[in-house]
Every structure is written in structure tokens, then in C-alpha cells.
Amino acid sequence: MALNARLDHRNPLVFDTHELGRRPGALQRLTREIDAPKDLGIQGVIGVPEGAPVVLELRLESVMEGVLVTGTARAQAEGECVRCLEPLELALEADFQEMFSYPDADDRGRVKAEPADDAEEDEDRLFIEDGLFDLEPVLRDAVVLALPMQPVCQDDCLGLCSECGARLTDDPDHHHDAVDIRWAALQGLAGSLEDGEKDEMSGAEPGVDEKQEK
């Protein structure tokens, strides 16, 4: 998060740390229900629908260098079974822990004489801005890690028939009679011979009848 980012306290994923007062050891517990932001999950696979309820249980602990946030997010995820392509629902529980640093403190919590201009050092750190922090990037990472990359409707899902697309779990005995392609040509030839013999027999019958009439 950029150090100069201005956070909106009205955003449900933005939290206020002023109550902790930068007192190491101070603790705050919060429970908040929010509407899921857009694209919360693994795109095209499974995720929490936009606007669906997400319950957050948080523990905010003040430490020397910032605020340590530990929490759990609970929601209902929706997706598609990778085997049979049927829609599925999954109870999601994502745990996370993240340090939000004070911009004016170093790694050991000491106040810097002058703010350091080290973009590379701060690239992977999240910061508190004006006593506020944004939980959204942490929540997104936690949800992605908690969701299955290949969701299935049930562990023993048999998938779809490769020939007709039927759902095999609904009909475990479903099958198709296999034809060996090595015999297909011979079967075709045999069929042609049988048709030829029938034609010859049907062609001989009129001649026999004519002789009998004479």
C-alpha cells in the first residue's frame, strides 16, 4: 500500500486503530459483517459472489512497529465442479495474520529521525495511514489460499462420459460398447459382401420363374 494513500473510513474493509493508541500490548477484538467485494476468489473457478455476506472476526494487537491483525473470514463460496461441471457451494473459512506498520517506525519499532525513501524495502509492507488500515488485500490473499484450485462437488465425483457427456455419478453403470477400429474395416467389408450375395440371389429368382413358366 502506498504511504500517501488516503483511506476512506466509510469503507467496510477499512479499520480504525486510534483506540489502541500506539500502546504496545493494547488489544481490541472486532466482529464485522461486510458485503463481499468484486472478484473475491479464484477467477473463473470459485469465489464469493459480489455482495454476499462475509463475516470477519478480528484481533488487533498494538506492538512497537505497528498493529498485528489476526482474523478469520467466513462466507459461502460458489463455483463449478471441475469433473462434472455442476454448480457447487462451499463453506469458506479463511484465516490470516498481517502486520500493519507505522510509516514513521523502523523494523524494530523505533521512530525514524527522517522518513526513509526506500521503495524497495516498503514494497511488500502494509502501512497504517492516519490511524487507518485497509484489510482488503489481506482478505483477498487469504481467500485465494483457502479455496481449492480444483473444486469438486464431492470427493468421489466420477465426472462426465467422454463420449456423450452424461454425468457418471448419476449412472455408475453407464457405458458404451467399444468397437475396435482395427476390425471396423473388416466389418464394413463383410457387410458389403453380404449385400452383394443378397443382390445375386434376388437377381436369380426371376430367371428361375421364367423357365418354370415355359
Phi, psi and omega in degrees: 000135181293143182295331183268007181294138177256117183267146180262115183295346178280346177292125184296345178261008174256130185239148184260131181251008185300329181297332180286331174064024180055036177257107180307129181100344178293143188226143177219135178245137183224145170232128182216136175255128182234167171272133182300133175289170181294145175058046177268094181147205180260109186302133178078359182238293182199147180185177177270123182301143179302131180089350179290150182291136175233123180263125180249129173243117189237150173233115181255121182237126179280128176233178186301317187268353181168217180235124178269120183251121177240135183196178178223137175246133179235134181198177177250118180264152179231146180195206183223134179297130182286348181263311184250356176068014177280147177295149181218160175235146184219130175286119184259134172223110185244121178263149180206160174210131184211144175263126173255116189271151170284133183298335185260015181241147178274187185297340181255014174085002180279139179290131181284143176297317176223139179302131181281143178254069183239088185296324182293320180292323184272356188302320184261009181258149175252143189237156171269131181238116181055038178081004182244152171222152182256119183275349189303311180298326178291317179298316180298315180297318182294319181295316180300318180291330183277341183272147177286139178289333179230080182291143176231149181292329174203153187301327183259025178301130184270353178082205183246152175294131182289343182265318185239352178083009180291147179282114188289333179296328179286336182216081183301336182270005182298133177199167175236141178292120183280139177245123179288119183298339179291336180261351184301317181295319180294323178295322178295319179295318179298321178296321180294320179296318179297320179295322180294318179297320179296320180296318180296317180295319181290333179282335182279331185299319179298323180295321180295320180297321181296318180297320181295324180293324179292000000 
